[in-house]
Tab-separated table of C-alpha atoms in Angstrom:
chain	number	residue	atom	x	y	z
A	130	MET	CA	142.871	90.065	123.104
A	131	HIS	CA	139.155	89.898	123.860
A	132	ILE	CA	136.776	90.254	121.023
A	133	THR	CA	133.072	89.787	120.371
A	134	LEU	CA	132.225	87.857	117.134
A	135	ASN	CA	128.899	87.410	116.052
A	136	GLY	CA	127.700	88.329	119.169
A	137	THR	CA	129.857	85.582	120.998
A	138	PRO	CA	133.019	86.750	123.386
A	139	ARG	CA	136.049	85.289	121.856
A	140	GLU	CA	139.896	85.183	122.370
A	141	LEU	CA	142.368	86.530	119.209
A	142	ALA	CA	146.042	86.476	119.145
A	143	GLU	CA	147.445	90.152	119.496
A	144	GLU	CA	147.785	92.076	116.267
A	145	SER	CA	145.299	89.925	114.382
A	146	THR	CA	144.013	91.205	110.837
A	147	ILE	CA	140.550	90.557	109.553
A	148	ALA	CA	142.338	88.373	107.205
A	149	ASP	CA	143.844	86.520	109.819
A	150	LEU	CA	140.319	85.938	111.272
A	151	ILE	CA	138.721	84.905	108.116
A	152	VAL	CA	141.550	82.205	107.866
A	153	LEU	CA	140.748	81.068	111.370
A	154	LEU	CA	137.143	80.622	110.357
A	155	ALA	CA	138.386	78.668	107.359
A	156	LEU	CA	136.037	81.206	105.095
A	157	GLN	CA	138.772	82.019	102.648
A	158	GLY	CA	137.210	81.625	98.746
A	159	GLN	CA	133.438	82.302	100.120
A	160	ARG	CA	131.303	85.377	100.024
A	161	TYR	CA	131.255	87.048	103.252
A	162	ALA	CA	130.917	90.919	104.549
A	163	VAL	CA	132.710	92.133	107.751
A	164	GLU	CA	131.624	94.974	110.123
A	165	VAL	CA	133.716	96.213	112.901
A	166	ASN	CA	131.934	98.102	115.387
A	167	GLU	CA	128.843	98.622	113.201
A	168	ALA	CA	130.956	99.675	110.165
A	169	ILE	CA	131.802	98.020	107.272
A	170	VAL	CA	135.455	97.070	106.447
A	171	PRO	CA	135.946	96.567	102.827
A	172	ARG	CA	137.500	93.450	101.654
A	173	SER	CA	140.183	95.371	99.739
A	174	ILE	CA	141.737	96.309	103.263
A	175	HIS	CA	141.109	92.831	105.309
A	176	ASP	CA	144.900	92.140	104.803
A	177	SER	CA	145.927	95.575	106.516
A	178	HIS	CA	142.808	96.155	109.177
A	179	LYS	CA	144.047	95.227	112.614
A	180	ILE	CA	141.630	94.137	115.037
A	181	ARG	CA	141.781	95.673	118.427
A	182	GLU	CA	140.790	94.823	121.998
A	183	GLY	CA	137.030	95.083	122.536
A	184	ASP	CA	136.173	95.057	119.066
A	185	ARG	CA	132.604	94.118	118.048
A	186	ILE	CA	132.942	92.235	114.897
A	187	GLU	CA	130.147	90.627	112.625
A	188	VAL	CA	130.860	88.269	109.661
A	189	VAL	CA	127.783	87.484	107.784
A	190	GLN	CA	127.033	85.657	104.628
A	191	ALA	CA	123.955	85.172	102.144
A	192	ILE	CA	121.320	82.558	103.343
A	193	GLY	CA	117.761	81.328	102.320
A	194	GLY	CA	115.103	84.046	102.653
A	195	GLY	CA	112.252	85.499	101.093
B	199	MET	CA	107.063	83.612	72.210
B	200	ASN	CA	104.394	84.042	69.417
B	201	GLU	CA	103.082	87.018	68.324
B	202	ALA	CA	99.682	86.801	70.318
B	203	SER	CA	101.832	86.319	73.441
B	204	ALA	CA	104.326	89.261	72.660
B	205	ASP	CA	104.766	91.811	75.944
B	206	GLN	CA	106.780	94.331	77.128
B	207	PRO	CA	109.524	93.020	79.301
B	208	LEU	CA	109.585	93.922	83.078
B	209	ILE	CA	112.044	96.741	83.653
B	210	VAL	CA	113.358	97.320	87.535
B	211	ALA	CA	115.984	100.098	87.805
B	212	GLY	CA	116.765	100.173	84.279
B	213	LYS	CA	117.525	95.982	83.829
B	214	THR	CA	114.873	94.268	81.702
B	215	TYR	CA	113.837	90.776	82.797
B	216	ARG	CA	111.396	88.155	80.995
B	217	SER	CA	110.294	86.551	84.048
B	218	ARG	CA	107.638	88.713	86.192
B	219	LEU	CA	108.084	86.008	89.074
B	220	LEU	CA	110.428	86.854	91.672
B	221	VAL	CA	111.003	83.950	94.325
B	222	GLY	CA	112.807	83.792	97.842
B	223	THR	CA	115.199	80.814	98.581
B	224	GLY	CA	113.875	80.413	102.108
B	225	LYS	CA	112.053	77.352	104.085
B	226	TYR	CA	113.190	74.595	101.355
B	227	ARG	CA	114.482	71.367	102.822
B	228	ASP	CA	117.974	71.586	101.221
B	229	LEU	CA	119.826	73.592	98.569
B	230	GLU	CA	119.230	70.940	95.798
B	231	GLU	CA	115.555	71.676	96.291
B	232	THR	CA	116.088	75.624	96.459
B	233	ARG	CA	118.296	75.276	92.948
B	234	ALA	CA	115.460	73.092	91.411
B	235	ALA	CA	112.430	75.140	92.499
B	236	ILE	CA	114.241	78.303	91.642
B	237	GLU	CA	115.036	76.909	87.832
B	238	ALA	CA	111.677	75.624	87.369
B	239	SER	CA	110.009	79.104	88.391
B	240	GLY	CA	111.753	80.778	85.644
B	241	ALA	CA	112.563	83.580	88.060
B	242	GLU	CA	115.571	85.704	87.219
B	243	ILE	CA	115.202	87.875	90.337
B	244	VAL	CA	115.842	85.874	93.487
B	245	THR	CA	116.132	87.312	97.205
B	246	VAL	CA	118.119	86.024	99.935
B	247	ALA	CA	118.776	86.738	103.438
B	248	VAL	CA	122.034	88.239	105.169
B	249	ARG	CA	122.994	86.569	108.402
B	250	ARG	CA	125.769	86.100	110.760
B	251	THR	CA	127.952	83.118	109.676
B	252	ASN	CA	127.514	80.072	111.667
B	253	ILE	CA	130.967	80.089	113.181
B	254	GLY	CA	132.218	76.408	113.408
B	255	GLN	CA	129.875	74.843	110.918
B	256	ASN	CA	131.595	72.901	108.123
B	257	PRO	CA	133.465	74.977	106.149
B	258	ASP	CA	132.981	72.651	103.081
B	259	GLU	CA	129.067	72.902	103.224
B	260	PRO	CA	127.814	74.214	99.933
B	261	ASN	CA	126.981	78.161	100.035
B	262	LEU	CA	123.495	79.277	98.945
B	263	LEU	CA	125.233	81.495	96.498
B	264	ASP	CA	127.143	78.362	95.102
B	265	VAL	CA	123.751	77.465	93.513
B	266	ILE	CA	121.958	80.559	93.043
B	267	SER	CA	124.583	82.102	91.211
B	268	PRO	CA	125.058	85.935	91.083
B	269	GLU	CA	126.364	85.466	87.571
B	270	ARG	CA	123.026	83.844	86.420
B	271	TYR	CA	120.502	85.508	88.842
B	272	THR	CA	119.881	88.819	89.973
B	273	ILE	CA	120.358	88.429	93.860
B	274	LEU	CA	118.021	90.544	95.798
B	275	PRO	CA	119.124	90.812	99.524
B	276	ASN	CA	116.329	91.410	101.976
B	277	THR	CA	116.348	92.930	105.318
B	278	ALA	CA	114.035	90.506	106.614
B	279	GLY	CA	114.017	89.938	110.554
B	280	CYS	CA	114.776	93.880	110.914
B	281	TYR	CA	112.506	95.934	113.238
B	282	THR	CA	114.121	99.303	112.778
B	283	ALA	CA	115.506	101.569	109.872
B	284	LYS	CA	118.836	101.543	111.430
B	285	ASP	CA	119.224	97.750	111.046
B	286	ALA	CA	117.732	97.532	107.695
B	287	VAL	CA	120.347	100.069	106.582
B	288	ARG	CA	122.973	98.260	108.080
B	289	THR	CA	121.823	95.059	106.583
B	290	CYS	CA	121.573	96.519	103.028
B	291	GLN	CA	125.238	97.970	103.525
B	292	LEU	CA	126.511	94.363	104.654
B	293	ALA	CA	124.855	92.785	101.308
B	294	ARG	CA	126.529	95.371	99.204
B	295	GLU	CA	129.956	94.469	100.432
B	296	LEU	CA	129.095	90.723	100.251
B	297	LEU	CA	127.869	91.131	96.639
B	298	ASP	CA	130.878	92.998	95.438
B	299	GLY	CA	128.850	96.421	95.300
B	300	HIS	CA	125.530	94.961	93.927
B	301	ASP	CA	123.171	97.963	95.123
B	302	LEU	CA	119.719	96.700	94.334
B	303	VAL	CA	117.965	95.661	97.583
B	304	LYS	CA	114.643	94.697	99.069
B	305	LEU	CA	113.950	96.812	102.076
B	306	GLU	CA	111.259	95.398	104.746
B	307	VAL	CA	111.268	97.041	108.143
B	308	LEU	CA	108.823	94.850	110.297
B	309	GLY	CA	106.463	96.205	113.048
B	310	ASP	CA	105.188	93.078	114.966
B	311	GLN	CA	106.496	89.583	115.066
B	312	LYS	CA	102.882	87.894	114.915
B	313	THR	CA	101.646	89.795	111.807
B	314	LEU	CA	105.237	90.513	110.215
B	315	TYR	CA	103.341	93.507	108.918
B	316	PRO	CA	105.333	96.463	107.604
B	317	ASP	CA	106.595	99.290	110.020
B	318	VAL	CA	105.851	102.298	107.330
B	319	THR	CA	107.436	105.115	109.236
B	320	GLU	CA	110.682	103.019	109.909
B	321	THR	CA	110.076	101.800	106.120
B	322	LEU	CA	110.195	105.485	105.017
B	323	ALA	CA	112.976	106.270	107.212
B	324	ALA	CA	115.454	103.640	105.980
B	325	ALA	CA	114.229	104.083	102.480
B	326	GLU	CA	115.271	107.749	102.449
B	327	THR	CA	118.718	106.825	103.894
B	328	LEU	CA	119.280	103.965	101.550
B	329	ILE	CA	118.447	106.064	98.396
B	330	ARG	CA	120.561	108.983	99.487
B	331	ASP	CA	123.542	106.036	99.896
B	332	GLY	CA	123.001	105.182	96.397
B	333	PHE	CA	121.002	101.939	96.887
B	334	LYS	CA	118.240	100.813	94.373
B	335	VAL	CA	115.261	100.315	96.862
B	336	MET	CA	112.367	97.472	95.973
B	337	VAL	CA	110.332	98.309	98.865
B	338	TYR	CA	107.951	95.905	100.846
B	339	THR	CA	104.759	97.766	102.320
B	340	THR	CA	101.409	98.106	103.155
B	341	ASP	CA	98.655	98.253	100.666
B	342	ASP	CA	97.969	102.053	101.597
B	343	PRO	CA	97.812	104.021	97.992
B	344	LEU	CA	99.570	106.994	99.621
B	345	ILE	CA	102.362	105.354	101.187
B	346	ALA	CA	103.100	103.535	97.974
B	347	LYS	CA	103.066	106.803	96.088
B	348	ARG	CA	105.115	108.489	98.734
B	349	LEU	CA	107.950	105.799	98.225
B	350	GLU	CA	107.764	105.835	94.505
B	351	GLU	CA	108.150	109.407	94.859
B	352	MET	CA	111.206	109.389	96.929
B	353	GLY	CA	112.934	107.198	94.420
B	354	CYS	CA	112.131	103.611	95.113
B	355	VAL	CA	112.790	101.674	91.963
B	356	ALA	CA	109.603	99.566	92.831
B	357	VAL	CA	106.893	99.412	95.422
B	358	MET	CA	105.782	96.136	96.806
B	359	PRO	CA	102.587	95.870	99.060
B	360	LEU	CA	101.535	92.988	100.368
B	361	GLY	CA	98.684	90.851	99.548
B	362	ALA	CA	98.213	89.139	102.851
B	363	PRO	CA	100.322	88.666	105.358
B	364	ILE	CA	103.862	86.901	105.153
B	365	GLY	CA	103.882	83.144	104.820
B	366	SER	CA	99.997	83.148	105.611
B	367	GLY	CA	98.894	81.691	102.010
B	368	LEU	CA	95.672	84.002	102.275
B	369	GLY	CA	95.875	85.175	98.876
B	370	ILE	CA	94.993	88.711	97.480
B	371	ARG	CA	92.770	90.250	100.257
B	372	ASN	CA	92.851	93.599	99.047
B	373	PRO	CA	92.461	93.824	95.444
B	374	TYR	CA	90.764	97.201	95.383
B	375	ASN	CA	93.824	98.748	97.353
B	376	ILE	CA	96.130	96.905	94.744
B	377	ARG	CA	94.111	98.494	91.896
B	378	LEU	CA	94.274	101.953	93.517
B	379	ILE	CA	98.155	101.564	94.191
B	380	LEU	CA	98.584	100.483	90.387
B	381	GLU	CA	96.261	103.365	89.197
B	382	ASN	CA	98.539	106.121	90.133
B	383	ALA	CA	102.199	104.276	89.471
B	384	LYS	CA	104.849	105.120	87.517
B	385	VAL	CA	107.403	102.266	88.922
B	386	PRO	CA	106.817	98.618	88.780
B	387	ILE	CA	104.165	97.507	91.262
B	388	LEU	CA	104.532	93.791	92.650
B	389	VAL	CA	102.583	91.781	95.329
B	390	ASP	CA	105.116	90.880	97.821
B	391	ALA	CA	103.584	88.354	100.559
B	392	GLY	CA	100.194	86.491	100.619
B	393	VAL	CA	100.235	84.253	97.622
B	394	GLY	CA	99.065	80.616	98.554
B	395	THR	CA	98.339	78.876	95.159
B	396	ALA	CA	98.669	79.585	91.659
B	397	SER	CA	95.440	81.251	91.106
B	398	ASP	CA	96.304	83.684	93.723
B	399	ALA	CA	99.339	84.645	91.543
B	400	THR	CA	97.082	84.892	88.451
B	401	ILE	CA	94.700	87.277	90.476
B	402	ALA	CA	97.671	89.562	91.134
B	403	MET	CA	98.705	89.693	87.715
B	404	GLU	CA	94.880	90.196	86.364
B	405	LEU	CA	94.505	93.248	88.582
B	406	GLY	CA	97.544	94.911	86.391
B	407	CYS	CA	100.391	94.100	88.835
B	408	ASP	CA	103.839	94.263	87.201
B	409	GLY	CA	105.176	90.956	89.072
B	410	VAL	CA	104.757	88.843	91.940
B	411	LEU	CA	107.260	88.052	94.789
B	412	MET	CA	106.694	84.731	96.570
B	413	ASN	CA	108.715	82.368	98.670
B	414	THR	CA	106.314	79.979	101.048
B	415	ALA	CA	103.812	79.273	98.301
B	416	ILE	CA	106.477	77.311	96.643
B	417	ALA	CA	108.728	76.124	99.300
B	418	LEU	CA	106.142	74.798	101.580
B	419	ALA	CA	104.092	73.251	98.934
B	420	ARG	CA	103.930	69.133	98.770
B	421	GLU	CA	106.119	69.261	95.642
B	422	PRO	CA	108.013	72.931	95.635
B	423	VAL	CA	109.421	72.113	92.332
B	424	ARG	CA	106.006	71.201	90.482
B	425	MET	CA	104.383	74.332	92.178
B	426	ALA	CA	107.243	76.569	91.180
B	427	HIS	CA	106.304	75.575	87.690
B	428	ALA	CA	102.549	76.192	88.560
B	429	MET	CA	103.627	79.744	89.482
B	430	LYS	CA	105.351	80.473	86.271
B	431	LEU	CA	102.434	79.382	84.410
B	432	ALA	CA	100.171	81.305	86.661
B	433	VAL	CA	101.968	84.591	86.529
B	434	GLU	CA	102.189	84.449	82.697
B	435	SER	CA	98.617	83.263	82.430
B	436	GLY	CA	97.498	86.399	84.557
B	437	ARG	CA	99.752	88.674	82.738
B	438	GLN	CA	98.219	87.440	79.359
B	439	ALA	CA	94.764	87.672	80.771
B	440	TRP	CA	95.115	91.641	81.802
B	441	LEU	CA	96.667	92.412	78.350
B	442	ALA	CA	93.867	90.675	76.775
B	443	GLY	CA	91.295	92.744	78.990
B	444	ARG	CA	88.441	90.354	80.471
B	445	MET	CA	84.962	90.487	79.200
B	446	PRO	CA	82.411	92.718	81.167
B	447	ARG	CA	80.574	90.834	84.162
B	448	LYS	CA	76.813	90.498	83.442
B	449	LEU	CA	73.995	89.284	85.689
B	450	TYR	CA	72.073	87.274	83.230
B	451	ALA	CA	73.091	84.703	80.693
B	452	SER	CA	74.045	85.427	77.161
B	453	ALA	CA	73.808	82.151	74.881
B	454	SER	CA	77.320	81.829	73.081
B	455	SER	CA	75.902	79.252	70.474
B	456	PRO	CA	73.558	81.495	67.734
B	457	ILE	CA	69.703	81.304	68.141
B	458	ASP	CA	69.173	81.336	64.118
B	459	GLY	CA	68.544	77.423	62.723
B	460	LEU	CA	67.632	75.924	65.551
B	461	ILE	CA	65.623	72.570	64.719
B	462	GLY	CA	61.984	72.267	65.522
């Protein structure tokens, strides 16, 4: 299915969950937050939250800033 | 700390801090320099930005929060780069999720890329939404005393007027406005932005500010770690001078040595 990840189009296997995407991005064990279609998806449901066709997903982390 | 330098701690949102210097983590050469500078500054509250993960980067690369640990420091996520209340609120919500429910944020909504001046109407709107949503908001704003008061009355936990534009290093260009803000304040007032060197930080504290937040003045110094140490001393020095109360200014000289007992 087609999704948009951090503003870039991307292909993802059907039935993928947020947790699957995190593994794909090799982000396990890091601090990150995920938003799907401008709504936060809490970490506690990353395993169960299924990504849908056309979803706009943001994955963010903390970086240097003032 | 000896008796002469005893002081009340800084209290922000019910938590006490020994250091009145807050520092950012941007513009450093690398994470090791970031870590060393922040350690030298003695800061306990450290700002970070929230940005899209760089997809495809080396996953083994260390993360900012590995060197600036949330267990050791109070992490203050900012909304830098946001030009609308909506984006600022979204960024804060992402930050809260990122930091396991931590709800202290630095709200800044900018109005213009050239000056990075705060957009006050968007800032007020974002502050209202965030406070309603349970956030503890430290707010970056202009030096307008009426707006500062309104942000306090809305429930912001600290009000942080600029001394000069972000990253300009021009120093405290508005001491009288800062004093007007301080006169009426019931929450901590911190100068955020404008400091260029140690004496600027001292001036902010000598005005009676509760603290100073800075980033570029340290990160872009030739030796950031040494400047971080200088800023620590400058903030402490300015605070002590304010507590001590300066002598009155006089137009003419007043001899320091006694007149009596002169020879000749």
